[in-house]
Coordinates of C-alpha atoms in Angstrom, one line a residue:
Chain A
X814 CA -63.1 119.8 -51.6
X815 CA -62.9 123.5 -51.1
X816 CA -62.2 125.8 -54.0
X817 CA -58.9 126.8 -52.5
X818 CA -57.8 123.2 -52.1
X819 CA -58.9 122.4 -55.7
X820 CA -56.7 125.2 -57.0
X821 CA -53.8 124.0 -54.8
X822 CA -54.1 120.5 -56.1
X823 CA -54.0 121.7 -59.7
X824 CA -51.0 123.9 -59.0
X825 CA -49.2 120.8 -57.5
X826 CA -50.1 118.6 -60.5
X827 CA -48.8 121.3 -62.9
X828 CA -45.5 121.6 -61.0
X829 CA -45.2 117.8 -61.0
X830 CA -45.7 117.7 -64.8
X831 CA -42.9 120.3 -65.1
X832 CA -40.5 118.1 -63.0
X833 CA -41.5 115.1 -65.2
X834 CA -40.5 117.1 -68.3
X835 CA -37.2 117.9 -66.6
X836 CA -36.5 114.2 -66.1
X837 CA -37.2 113.6 -69.8
X838 CA -34.9 116.4 -70.9
X839 CA -32.0 115.6 -68.5
X840 CA -31.8 112.1 -70.2
X841 CA -30.7 113.9 -73.4
X842 CA -27.7 115.5 -71.5
X843 CA -24.2 114.7 -72.7
X844 CA -22.7 115.3 -69.3
X845 CA -20.2 118.0 -70.5
X846 CA -19.9 121.5 -69.3
X847 CA -20.8 122.8 -72.7
X848 CA -24.0 120.8 -72.7
X849 CA -24.9 121.8 -69.1
X850 CA -24.4 125.5 -69.7
X851 CA -25.1 125.9 -73.4
X852 CA -27.0 122.8 -74.5
X853 CA -24.0 122.1 -76.8
X854 CA -25.1 124.8 -79.2
X855 CA -28.0 122.6 -80.2
X856 CA -31.1 124.7 -79.8
X857 CA -33.1 125.1 -83.0
X858 CA -35.4 128.0 -84.1
X859 CA -38.6 127.0 -82.2
X860 CA -37.0 126.2 -78.9
X861 CA -34.9 129.4 -79.2
X862 CA -38.0 131.4 -79.9
X863 CA -39.9 130.0 -76.9
X864 CA -36.8 130.3 -74.6
X865 CA -36.2 133.9 -75.5
X866 CA -39.8 134.9 -75.3
X867 CA -40.5 133.0 -72.1
X868 CA -37.4 134.5 -70.5
X869 CA -38.3 138.1 -71.5
X870 CA -41.9 137.8 -70.4
X871 CA -41.8 137.8 -66.6
X872 CA -44.6 137.9 -64.1
X873 CA -45.0 141.5 -65.2
X874 CA -46.3 140.4 -68.7
X875 CA -49.4 138.9 -67.2
X876 CA -50.0 140.3 -63.7
X877 CA -48.1 143.7 -64.2
X878 CA -49.6 144.5 -67.6
X879 CA -53.2 144.1 -66.2
X880 CA -52.3 146.2 -63.2
X881 CA -50.6 149.0 -65.2
X882 CA -53.6 149.1 -67.6
X883 CA -55.9 149.3 -64.6
X884 CA -53.9 152.4 -63.3
X885 CA -52.9 154.1 -66.6
X886 CA -55.2 152.8 -69.3
X887 CA -54.4 151.5 -72.8
X888 CA -51.3 153.6 -73.2
X889 CA -49.2 151.0 -71.4
X890 CA -49.4 148.7 -74.4
X891 CA -47.7 151.2 -76.7
X892 CA -45.3 152.3 -73.9
X893 CA -44.2 148.8 -72.9
X894 CA -45.4 146.2 -75.4
X895 CA -45.3 147.4 -79.0
X896 CA -42.0 149.2 -78.2
X897 CA -40.5 146.0 -76.9
X898 CA -41.7 144.1 -80.0
X899 CA -39.6 146.5 -82.1
X900 CA -36.6 146.9 -79.9
X901 CA -36.2 143.3 -78.6
X902 CA -36.1 141.9 -82.1
X903 CA -33.7 144.7 -83.1
X904 CA -31.4 143.5 -80.2
X905 CA -31.7 139.8 -81.3
X906 CA -30.8 140.9 -84.8
X907 CA -28.0 143.3 -84.2
X908 CA -26.5 141.9 -81.0
X909 CA -27.7 138.3 -80.6
X910 CA -26.6 137.0 -84.0
X911 CA -23.1 138.6 -83.8
X912 CA -22.6 137.4 -80.2
X913 CA -23.5 133.9 -81.2
X914 CA -20.9 134.0 -84.0
X915 CA -18.1 135.0 -81.6
X916 CA -19.3 132.7 -78.8
X917 CA -19.4 129.7 -81.2
X918 CA -16.0 130.5 -82.7
X919 CA -14.1 131.4 -79.5
X920 CA -15.9 129.2 -77.0
X921 CA -17.6 131.9 -74.8
X922 CA -20.2 131.0 -72.2
X923 CA -20.7 134.4 -70.6
X924 CA -20.7 138.1 -71.5
X925 CA -17.7 138.8 -69.3
X926 CA -15.5 136.3 -71.3
X927 CA -16.4 138.3 -74.5
X928 CA -15.7 141.7 -73.0
X929 CA -12.4 140.6 -71.5
X930 CA -11.1 139.5 -74.9
X931 CA -12.6 142.3 -76.9
X932 CA -11.3 145.0 -74.5
X933 CA -8.0 143.3 -73.7
X934 CA -8.7 143.7 -70.0
X935 CA -9.1 141.3 -67.1
X936 CA -10.3 144.2 -64.9
X937 CA -13.4 144.8 -67.0
X938 CA -14.7 141.5 -65.7
X939 CA -14.0 142.6 -62.1
X940 CA -15.9 145.8 -62.7
X941 CA -18.9 144.3 -64.6
X942 CA -19.4 141.1 -62.5
X943 CA -20.9 142.8 -59.4
X944 CA -22.9 145.2 -61.5
X945 CA -24.5 142.5 -63.6
X946 CA -25.2 140.2 -60.6
X947 CA -26.4 143.2 -58.6
X948 CA -28.9 144.1 -61.3
X949 CA -30.1 140.5 -61.7
X950 CA -30.8 139.9 -58.0
X951 CA -33.8 142.3 -57.6
X952 CA -35.1 140.9 -60.9
X953 CA -34.9 137.4 -59.3
X954 CA -36.6 138.6 -56.1
X955 CA -39.5 140.0 -58.1
X956 CA -40.2 136.6 -59.5
X957 CA -39.8 134.7 -56.2
X958 CA -42.0 137.1 -54.3
X959 CA -44.6 137.3 -57.0
X960 CA -44.9 133.5 -57.1
X961 CA -45.4 133.3 -53.4
X962 CA -48.1 136.0 -53.4
X963 CA -50.0 134.5 -56.4
X964 CA -50.1 131.0 -54.7
X965 CA -51.3 132.6 -51.4
X966 CA -54.0 134.7 -53.1
X967 CA -55.2 131.8 -55.2
X968 CA -55.4 129.2 -52.5
X969 CA -56.9 131.5 -49.9
X970 CA -60.5 132.5 -49.4
X971 CA -63.1 133.7 -46.8
X972 CA -64.5 131.1 -44.3
X973 CA -63.8 127.5 -45.3
X974 CA -63.2 128.3 -49.0
X975 CA -59.4 128.4 -48.6
X976 CA -57.1 125.4 -49.0
X977 CA -56.0 125.1 -45.4
X978 CA -58.4 127.3 -43.2
X979 CA -57.4 125.6 -39.9
X980 CA -53.6 125.5 -40.6
X981 CA -53.2 129.0 -41.9
X982 CA -56.0 131.3 -40.7
X983 CA -55.6 135.0 -41.6
X984 CA -57.4 138.3 -40.9
X985 CA -57.2 139.0 -44.6
X986 CA -60.2 137.2 -46.1
X987 CA -58.6 136.9 -49.5
X988 CA -55.6 135.1 -48.0
X989 CA -57.4 133.1 -45.2
X990 CA -56.4 129.4 -45.4
X991 CA -54.1 130.1 -48.3
X992 CA -50.6 128.6 -48.5
X993 CA -48.5 131.5 -46.9
X994 CA -46.4 133.3 -49.4
X995 CA -43.1 132.3 -47.8
X996 CA -44.0 128.6 -48.4
X997 CA -45.3 129.4 -51.9
X998 CA -42.0 131.1 -52.7
X999 CA -40.1 128.1 -51.3
X1000 CA -42.1 125.8 -53.5
X1001 CA -41.4 127.8 -56.6
X1002 CA -37.6 128.0 -55.8
X1003 CA -37.5 124.2 -55.1
X1004 CA -39.1 123.3 -58.4
X1005 CA -37.0 125.6 -60.5
X1006 CA -33.8 124.5 -58.6
X1007 CA -34.6 120.8 -59.3
X1008 CA -35.1 121.2 -63.0
X1009 CA -32.2 123.6 -63.5
X1010 CA -29.9 121.5 -61.3
X1011 CA -30.5 118.3 -63.2
X1012 CA -31.3 119.6 -66.7
X1013 CA -29.0 122.6 -67.0
X1014 CA -29.6 124.8 -70.1
X1015 CA -31.2 121.9 -72.1
X1016 CA -33.7 121.3 -69.3
X1017 CA -34.3 125.0 -69.0
X1018 CA -35.0 125.4 -72.7
X1019 CA -37.5 122.5 -72.7
X1020 CA -39.2 123.8 -69.5
X1021 CA -39.3 127.3 -71.0
X1022 CA -41.0 126.0 -74.1
X1023 CA -43.6 124.1 -72.2
X1024 CA -44.3 127.0 -69.8
X1025 CA -44.4 129.6 -72.6
X1026 CA -47.1 127.5 -74.4
X1027 CA -48.9 127.1 -71.1
X1028 CA -49.1 130.8 -70.2
X1029 CA -49.9 131.9 -73.8
X1030 CA -52.8 129.4 -74.2
X1031 CA -54.1 130.0 -70.6
X1032 CA -53.9 133.8 -71.0
X1033 CA -56.2 133.6 -74.0
X1034 CA -58.5 131.2 -72.1
X1035 CA -58.6 133.6 -69.1
X1036 CA -59.6 136.4 -71.5
X1037 CA -62.5 134.5 -72.9
X1038 CA -64.0 133.5 -69.5
X1039 CA -63.5 136.9 -67.9
X1040 CA -65.1 138.6 -71.0
X1041 CA -68.1 136.3 -70.9
X1042 CA -68.6 136.7 -67.2
X1043 CA -68.2 140.5 -67.1
X1044 CA -70.0 141.2 -70.4
X1045 CA -72.9 138.9 -69.4
X1046 CA -74.1 138.6 -73.1
X1047 CA -75.0 135.4 -75.0
X1048 CA -72.1 135.6 -77.5
X1049 CA -68.4 136.3 -77.0
X1050 CA -68.4 139.3 -79.4
X1051 CA -71.4 140.9 -77.7
X1052 CA -69.8 140.4 -74.3
X1053 CA -66.5 142.0 -75.6
X1054 CA -68.5 145.1 -76.8
X1055 CA -70.4 145.4 -73.5
X1056 CA -67.1 145.3 -71.5
X1057 CA -65.3 147.9 -73.7
X1058 CA -68.3 150.3 -74.0
X1059 CA -68.4 150.6 -70.2
X1060 CA -64.7 151.9 -70.1
X1061 CA -64.2 155.6 -69.3
X1062 CA -62.5 157.8 -71.9
X1063 CA -59.6 158.3 -69.5
X1064 CA -58.7 154.6 -69.6
X1065 CA -59.7 154.0 -73.3
X1066 CA -57.3 156.7 -74.6
X1067 CA -53.8 157.9 -73.9
X1068 CA -55.0 161.4 -73.2
X1069 CA -53.6 161.5 -69.6
X1070 CA -50.2 160.0 -70.6
X1071 CA -47.1 162.3 -70.9
X1072 CA -46.0 162.2 -74.5
X1073 CA -42.3 162.8 -73.6
X1074 CA -42.5 160.0 -71.0
X1075 CA -44.0 157.7 -73.7
X1076 CA -41.2 158.6 -76.1
X1077 CA -38.4 158.2 -73.6
X1078 CA -39.7 154.8 -72.4
X1079 CA -38.5 153.5 -75.8
X1080 CA -35.0 153.2 -74.3
X1081 CA -36.0 150.8 -71.6
X1082 CA -36.4 147.7 -73.9
X1083 CA -32.7 148.1 -74.9
X1084 CA -32.0 146.3 -71.6
X1085 CA -32.4 143.0 -73.4
X1086 CA -29.1 143.7 -75.2
X1087 CA -27.3 143.4 -71.9
X1088 CA -29.3 140.8 -69.9
X1089 CA -26.7 138.1 -69.0
X1090 CA -29.4 135.4 -69.0
X1091 CA -30.4 136.3 -72.6
X1092 CA -26.8 136.4 -73.6
X1093 CA -26.4 132.8 -72.5
X1094 CA -29.6 131.8 -74.3
X1095 CA -28.3 133.3 -77.5
X1096 CA -25.1 131.2 -77.3
X1097 CA -27.3 128.0 -77.2
X1098 CA -28.4 128.5 -80.8
X1099 CA -27.6 125.7 -83.3
X1100 CA -26.8 128.3 -86.0
X1101 CA -27.2 132.0 -86.9
X1102 CA -30.3 131.0 -88.9
X1103 CA -31.9 129.8 -85.6
X1104 CA -32.4 133.5 -84.8
X1105 CA -34.7 134.2 -87.7
X1106 CA -37.9 132.8 -86.2
X1107 CA -37.4 134.6 -82.8
X1108 CA -36.7 137.9 -84.6
X1109 CA -39.8 137.6 -86.7
X1110 CA -42.3 136.1 -84.2
X1111 CA -41.4 138.0 -81.0
X1112 CA -43.5 141.2 -81.7
X1113 CA -46.6 139.1 -82.5
X1114 CA -46.1 136.9 -79.5
X1115 CA -45.9 139.9 -77.2
X1116 CA -49.2 141.1 -78.8
X1117 CA -50.9 137.8 -78.1
X1118 CA -50.0 137.9 -74.4
X1119 CA -50.4 141.7 -73.8
X1120 CA -53.6 142.7 -75.6
X1121 CA -55.9 140.5 -73.6
X1122 CA -54.3 141.5 -70.3
X1123 CA -54.5 145.2 -71.1
X1124 CA -58.2 144.9 -72.0
X1125 CA -58.9 143.0 -68.8
X1126 CA -57.1 145.7 -66.9
X1127 CA -59.3 148.5 -68.3
X1128 CA -62.5 146.4 -67.9
X1129 CA -61.6 146.1 -64.2
X1130 CA -62.1 149.9 -63.8
X1131 CA -65.7 149.7 -64.8
X1132 CA -68.9 149.1 -62.9
X1133 CA -69.2 145.7 -64.6
X1134 CA -67.0 144.2 -61.8
X1135 CA -69.3 143.2 -59.0
X1136 CA -69.0 145.4 -55.8
X1137 CA -68.7 142.3 -53.7
X1138 CA -66.2 141.0 -53.0
X1139 CA -64.4 144.4 -53.2
X1140 CA -61.2 144.8 -55.3
X1141 CA -58.1 143.9 -53.3
X1142 CA -56.4 146.8 -51.5
X1143 CA -53.0 147.7 -50.1
X1144 CA -52.7 148.6 -46.4
X1145 CA -53.1 152.3 -47.3
X1146 CA -56.5 151.6 -48.8
X1147 CA -55.5 152.0 -52.5
X1148 CA -56.5 149.3 -54.9
X1149 CA -53.6 146.7 -55.3
X1150 CA -53.3 146.8 -59.1
X1151 CA -50.9 143.9 -59.2
X1152 CA -53.6 141.7 -57.6
X1153 CA -56.3 142.6 -60.2
X1154 CA -55.7 139.6 -62.5
X1155 CA -55.5 136.9 -59.8
X1156 CA -58.6 138.5 -58.1
X1157 CA -60.7 138.4 -61.3
X1158 CA -59.6 134.9 -62.1
X1159 CA -60.6 133.8 -58.6
X1160 CA -63.9 135.6 -58.5
X1161 CA -65.1 135.3 -62.1
X1162 CA -64.1 131.7 -63.0
X1163 CA -64.6 128.3 -61.4
X1164 CA -62.1 126.6 -59.0
X1165 CA -60.7 124.2 -61.5
X1166 CA -60.2 126.9 -64.2
X1167 CA -58.8 129.2 -61.5
X1168 CA -56.2 126.5 -60.7
X1169 CA -55.2 126.2 -64.3
X1170 CA -54.9 129.9 -64.8
X1171 CA -52.8 130.1 -61.7
X1172 CA -50.5 127.6 -63.3
X1173 CA -50.3 129.9 -66.3
X1174 CA -49.2 132.8 -64.1
X1175 CA -46.6 130.7 -62.4
X1176 CA -45.4 129.5 -65.8
X1177 CA -44.6 133.1 -66.8
X1178 CA -42.8 133.6 -63.5
X1179 CA -40.7 130.4 -63.6
X1180 CA -39.8 130.6 -67.2
X1181 CA -37.7 133.7 -66.4
X1182 CA -36.4 132.6 -63.0
X1183 CA -34.8 129.4 -64.3
X1184 CA -32.6 131.2 -66.9
X1185 CA -31.6 133.9 -64.3
X1186 CA -30.6 131.3 -61.7
X1187 CA -28.7 129.3 -64.3
X1188 CA -26.9 132.4 -65.6
X1189 CA -25.8 133.7 -62.2
X1190 CA -24.5 130.2 -61.3
X1191 CA -22.7 130.1 -64.7
X1192 CA -21.1 133.5 -64.1
X1193 CA -19.7 132.6 -60.7
X1194 CA -18.3 129.3 -61.9
X1195 CA -16.9 130.6 -65.2
X1196 CA -15.9 134.2 -64.6
X1197 CA -14.6 133.8 -61.1
X1198 CA -13.7 130.1 -60.3
X1199 CA -12.5 128.9 -63.7
X1200 CA -11.0 132.3 -64.6
X1201 CA -8.9 132.9 -61.5
X1202 CA -8.2 129.3 -60.4
X1203 CA -7.4 128.0 -63.9
X1204 CA -10.0 126.1 -66.0
X1205 CA -7.3 123.5 -66.8
X1206 CA -7.3 122.5 -63.1
X1207 CA -10.9 121.2 -63.3
X1208 CA -12.2 118.5 -65.6
X1209 CA -15.7 118.9 -67.2
X1210 CA -17.5 117.0 -64.5
X1211 CA -15.9 119.1 -61.8
X1212 CA -16.9 122.3 -63.6
X1213 CA -20.5 121.2 -63.9
X1214 CA -20.4 120.4 -60.2
X1215 CA -19.1 123.9 -59.4
X1216 CA -21.8 125.5 -61.5
X1217 CA -24.5 123.4 -59.7
X1218 CA -23.1 124.3 -56.2
X1219 CA -23.3 128.0 -57.2
X1220 CA -26.9 127.6 -58.5
X1221 CA -28.0 126.1 -55.2
X1222 CA -26.3 129.0 -53.4
X1223 CA -27.9 131.7 -55.5
X1224 CA -31.4 130.1 -55.1
X1225 CA -30.9 129.9 -51.3
X1226 CA -29.7 133.5 -51.1
X1227 CA -32.6 134.8 -53.2
X1228 CA -35.1 132.8 -51.1
X1229 CA -33.8 134.2 -47.9
X1230 CA -33.7 137.8 -49.3
X1231 CA -37.3 137.3 -50.3
X1232 CA -38.2 136.6 -46.7
X1233 CA -37.0 140.1 -45.6
X1234 CA -40.2 141.7 -46.9
X1235 CA -38.7 144.2 -49.4
X1236 CA -42.2 145.4 -50.6
X1237 CA -40.5 148.1 -52.7
X1238 CA -38.7 145.4 -54.7
X1239 CA -41.5 145.6 -57.3
X1240 CA -40.6 149.3 -57.9
X1241 CA -37.1 148.1 -58.6
X1242 CA -38.1 146.5 -61.9
X1243 CA -37.8 149.7 -64.0
X1244 CA -34.5 150.6 -62.3
X1245 CA -33.0 147.2 -63.1
X1246 CA -34.1 147.6 -66.7
X1247 CA -32.7 151.2 -66.8
X1248 CA -29.3 150.0 -65.6
X1249 CA -29.1 147.2 -68.2
X1250 CA -30.4 149.5 -70.9
X1251 CA -27.7 152.1 -70.1
X1252 CA -25.0 149.4 -70.6
X1253 CA -26.4 148.8 -74.1
X1254 CA -23.9 151.3 -75.7
X1255 CA -21.0 149.2 -74.4
X1256 CA -22.1 145.9 -76.1
X1257 CA -23.1 147.8 -79.3
X1258 CA -19.8 149.6 -79.5
X1259 CA -17.9 146.4 -78.7
X1260 CA -19.5 144.7 -81.7
X1261 CA -19.6 147.6 -84.2
X1262 CA -17.1 150.3 -83.3
X1263 CA -13.4 149.4 -83.7
X1264 CA -12.3 152.6 -81.9
X1265 CA -13.8 151.4 -78.6
X1266 CA -11.0 151.2 -76.0
X1267 CA -10.5 149.6 -72.7
X1268 CA -10.5 153.1 -71.0
X1269 CA -13.6 154.1 -72.9
X1270 CA -15.4 151.0 -71.7
X1271 CA -14.4 151.7 -68.1
X1272 CA -15.5 155.3 -68.4
X1273 CA -18.9 154.2 -69.8
X1274 CA -19.6 151.6 -67.1
X1275 CA -18.5 154.0 -64.3
X1276 CA -20.6 156.8 -65.7
X1277 CA -23.6 154.4 -65.8
X1278 CA -23.0 153.4 -62.1
X1279 CA -22.6 157.0 -60.9
X1280 CA -25.6 158.5 -62.7
X1281 CA -27.8 155.4 -61.8
X1282 CA -26.9 155.7 -58.1
X1283 CA -27.5 159.5 -58.1
X1284 CA -30.9 159.3 -59.7
X1285 CA -31.9 156.2 -57.7
X1286 CA -31.1 158.1 -54.5
X1287 CA -33.1 161.2 -55.9
X1288 CA -36.1 158.9 -56.4
X1289 CA -36.0 157.9 -52.7
X1290 CA -34.3 154.6 -53.5
X1291 CA -37.2 153.6 -55.8
X1292 CA -40.0 154.5 -53.4
X1293 CA -41.2 157.3 -55.7
X1294 CA -42.6 155.1 -58.4
X1295 CA -43.5 158.1 -60.7
X1296 CA -40.0 159.6 -60.6
X1297 CA -39.1 161.4 -63.8
X1298 CA -36.7 164.1 -64.8
X1299 CA -38.0 167.6 -65.8
X1300 CA -36.1 168.7 -68.9
X1301 CA -37.2 172.2 -70.0
X1302 CA -40.8 171.3 -69.1
X1303 CA -40.7 167.8 -70.6
X1304 CA -41.1 164.8 -68.4
X1305 CA -38.5 162.2 -69.3
X1306 CA -37.5 158.8 -67.9
X1307 CA -34.3 158.5 -65.8
X1308 CA -33.0 156.0 -68.3
X1309 CA -32.4 158.8 -70.8
X1310 CA -30.0 160.6 -68.5
X1311 CA -28.1 157.4 -67.5
X1312 CA -27.9 156.2 -71.1
X1313 CA -26.6 159.6 -72.2
X1314 CA -23.9 159.7 -69.5
X1315 CA -22.8 156.2 -70.4
X1316 CA -22.6 157.0 -74.2
X1317 CA -20.8 160.3 -73.9
X1318 CA -18.2 159.0 -71.4
X1319 CA -17.6 155.9 -73.4
X1320 CA -17.2 157.7 -76.8
X1321 CA -15.3 160.7 -75.4
X1322 CA -12.7 158.6 -73.5
X1323 CA -12.3 156.1 -76.4
X1324 CA -11.4 158.9 -78.8
X1325 CA -8.5 160.2 -76.7
X1326 CA -7.0 156.9 -75.6
X1327 CA -5.0 154.2 -77.4
X1328 CA -7.0 152.1 -79.8
X1329 CA -7.1 148.3 -79.4
X1330 CA -4.2 146.2 -80.8
X1331 CA -4.2 145.0 -84.4
X1332 CA -4.6 141.4 -83.2
X1333 CA -7.8 142.2 -81.3
X1334 CA -9.2 144.1 -84.2
X1335 CA -8.4 141.2 -86.6
X1336 CA -10.1 138.8 -84.2
X1337 CA -13.4 140.8 -83.8
X1338 CA -13.5 142.7 -87.1
X1339 CA -12.3 140.1 -89.6
X1340 CA -14.1 141.7 -92.5
X1341 CA -11.9 144.8 -92.4
Chain B
X115 CA -32.9 146.2 -100.4
X116 CA -30.8 146.1 -97.2
X117 CA -31.1 149.9 -96.9
X118 CA -34.8 149.8 -97.7
X119 CA -35.4 147.4 -94.8
X120 CA -33.5 149.6 -92.4
X121 CA -35.5 152.6 -93.6
X122 CA -38.7 150.6 -92.8
X123 CA -37.4 150.0 -89.3
X124 CA -36.9 153.7 -88.8
X125 CA -40.4 154.4 -90.2
X126 CA -41.8 151.8 -87.8
X127 CA -40.2 153.6 -84.8
X128 CA -41.6 156.9 -86.0
X129 CA -45.0 155.4 -86.5
X130 CA -44.8 154.0 -82.9
X131 CA -44.4 157.5 -81.6
X132 CA -49.9 160.9 -81.8
X133 CA -52.9 161.0 -84.1
X134 CA -55.1 158.7 -81.9
X135 CA -53.9 160.0 -78.6
X136 CA -57.4 161.0 -77.4
X137 CA -59.6 159.2 -79.9
X138 CA -62.3 157.1 -78.2
X139 CA -63.4 155.0 -81.3
X140 CA -63.7 151.3 -80.6
X141 CA -62.4 149.1 -83.5
X142 CA -64.6 146.0 -84.1
X143 CA -66.8 147.5 -81.4
X144 CA -64.4 146.5 -78.5
X145 CA -60.8 147.5 -79.1
X146 CA -60.0 151.2 -78.2
X147 CA -58.3 152.6 -81.3
X148 CA -55.1 153.6 -79.5
X149 CA -54.7 149.9 -78.5
X150 CA -55.7 148.7 -82.0
X151 CA -53.1 151.0 -83.6
X152 CA -50.3 149.7 -81.4
X153 CA -51.4 146.1 -82.0
X154 CA -51.1 147.0 -85.7
X155 CA -47.6 148.3 -84.9
X156 CA -46.7 144.9 -83.4
X157 CA -47.9 143.1 -86.5
X158 CA -46.1 145.6 -88.8
X159 CA -42.9 145.0 -86.7
X160 CA -43.1 141.2 -87.4
X161 CA -43.5 141.9 -91.1
X162 CA -40.6 144.3 -91.2
X163 CA -38.4 141.8 -89.3
X164 CA -39.5 139.1 -91.7
X165 CA -38.2 141.3 -94.6
X166 CA -35.0 142.0 -92.6
X167 CA -34.5 138.2 -92.0
X168 CA -35.0 137.6 -95.7
X169 CA -33.0 140.4 -97.3
X170 CA -30.7 142.0 -94.7
X171 CA -29.5 139.0 -92.6
X172 CA -25.9 139.6 -91.4
X173 CA -23.1 137.7 -93.1

């Protein structure tokens, strides 16, 4: 059996195990809408931790972190990982617990239901719905396209080493005989669709837990084998030292990183406060106390995944990586940083281990995709169909059926969009996060500021959209990946300007418009 | 205690933001000090959030 075929078989076995788990979890379903969309508020601390962590750690956590460290050095850990450890837990603590309380008490399933009640406005849903879905779609595309690329890379190989050299020959030796990315993406979409369709939120929570364990364990295993192979010493510690001593000062320090950019990146993780798929996960909790474990463990979990990947990324810049085969490149000849981790796994480990590690990368991708597919389907069925056509018209079974139909539709749309070859979609990641982060003032004010008004919320959302579109256009629609704003000589991230526009418009308009009714204030601020 | 916990969160964010910016020291012989420092920030974050969950949990 060729190395590519060995890896392909292991990937298929892993995906089959995942589907087996979904059959097991779907047997626990109670068949109601609440169970399908929110697991009947029955998710305890451990499953909640794994669901939230698995959902926030996308393909970027493994593949992207290694690639960014390859390009920028160790500074990416502080800029993206330790900042997320602080801010994500802050959002779970300040937003998640409070949202869970209102969701449990008033029966919310989506963000828009909460905002409609809190702001006494039906139209806020009409405004927010396309924005939230529009920001989630590129995020979905990143996962679907990354999954296809990883499968193609890992099952391909020069000569007869690929999985299917006669069926799928290619001029690119790395992808020769590999399962083409469009089929890999289809495989990923089909597996996620099956377990989300049958298992709903309960199936998603179990699958997330399994997949998070898989990618955390296999990430550490990858680190061990790559360190031993590149370091070439007898002991693990000696190999680690040999690898790190070969790293240049440029990559081993943050000397080349803009301090103002590092500082302003701190706003990006606030995006988790407005992710609709995390909002839905928060509402699945059994109790407010279920949030304690995720709040405490999240920063350390990020460290366990990111530190090995960042070290592998900086090691890949050294002469310890064999000259042949050469590092993967983009058509313009520049090294493809996002392919560094799959490349090292493929060239520095055996076929069987390579297959397992590929399963780990796919686990990170799918544990985010499932929640996003489920959440977009939920938003369509809850915020559009049930809201406008009357939820009393449909019984529980019909509402679950409607949600399932929308989930199939969103998976199909995402897959067909992924075939259009939007290579720049990977650059969209930070723009999606910037959009969600700039809506954070809205959710924070809705929960903690009684004076927030309907008009203030509209002003904040519209200011976010206008400033986001203006800066996105200035960046060449995301094509300038290093786009920043020059503020008196300081290089700052676009998210700062968008966040500021959102906050100023929301507060300014709220202060000059009529406050919410006493009934609404009593409902959302009972302590006062 | 509640206010002390929130003060610690603020200190944590300040600590997250330059003393080792261009230091090339390798901690344990293999972790660049800038990375080790921020891994320490991650561990400190978990400790601070543990204190928050114990003493400042919302009603």
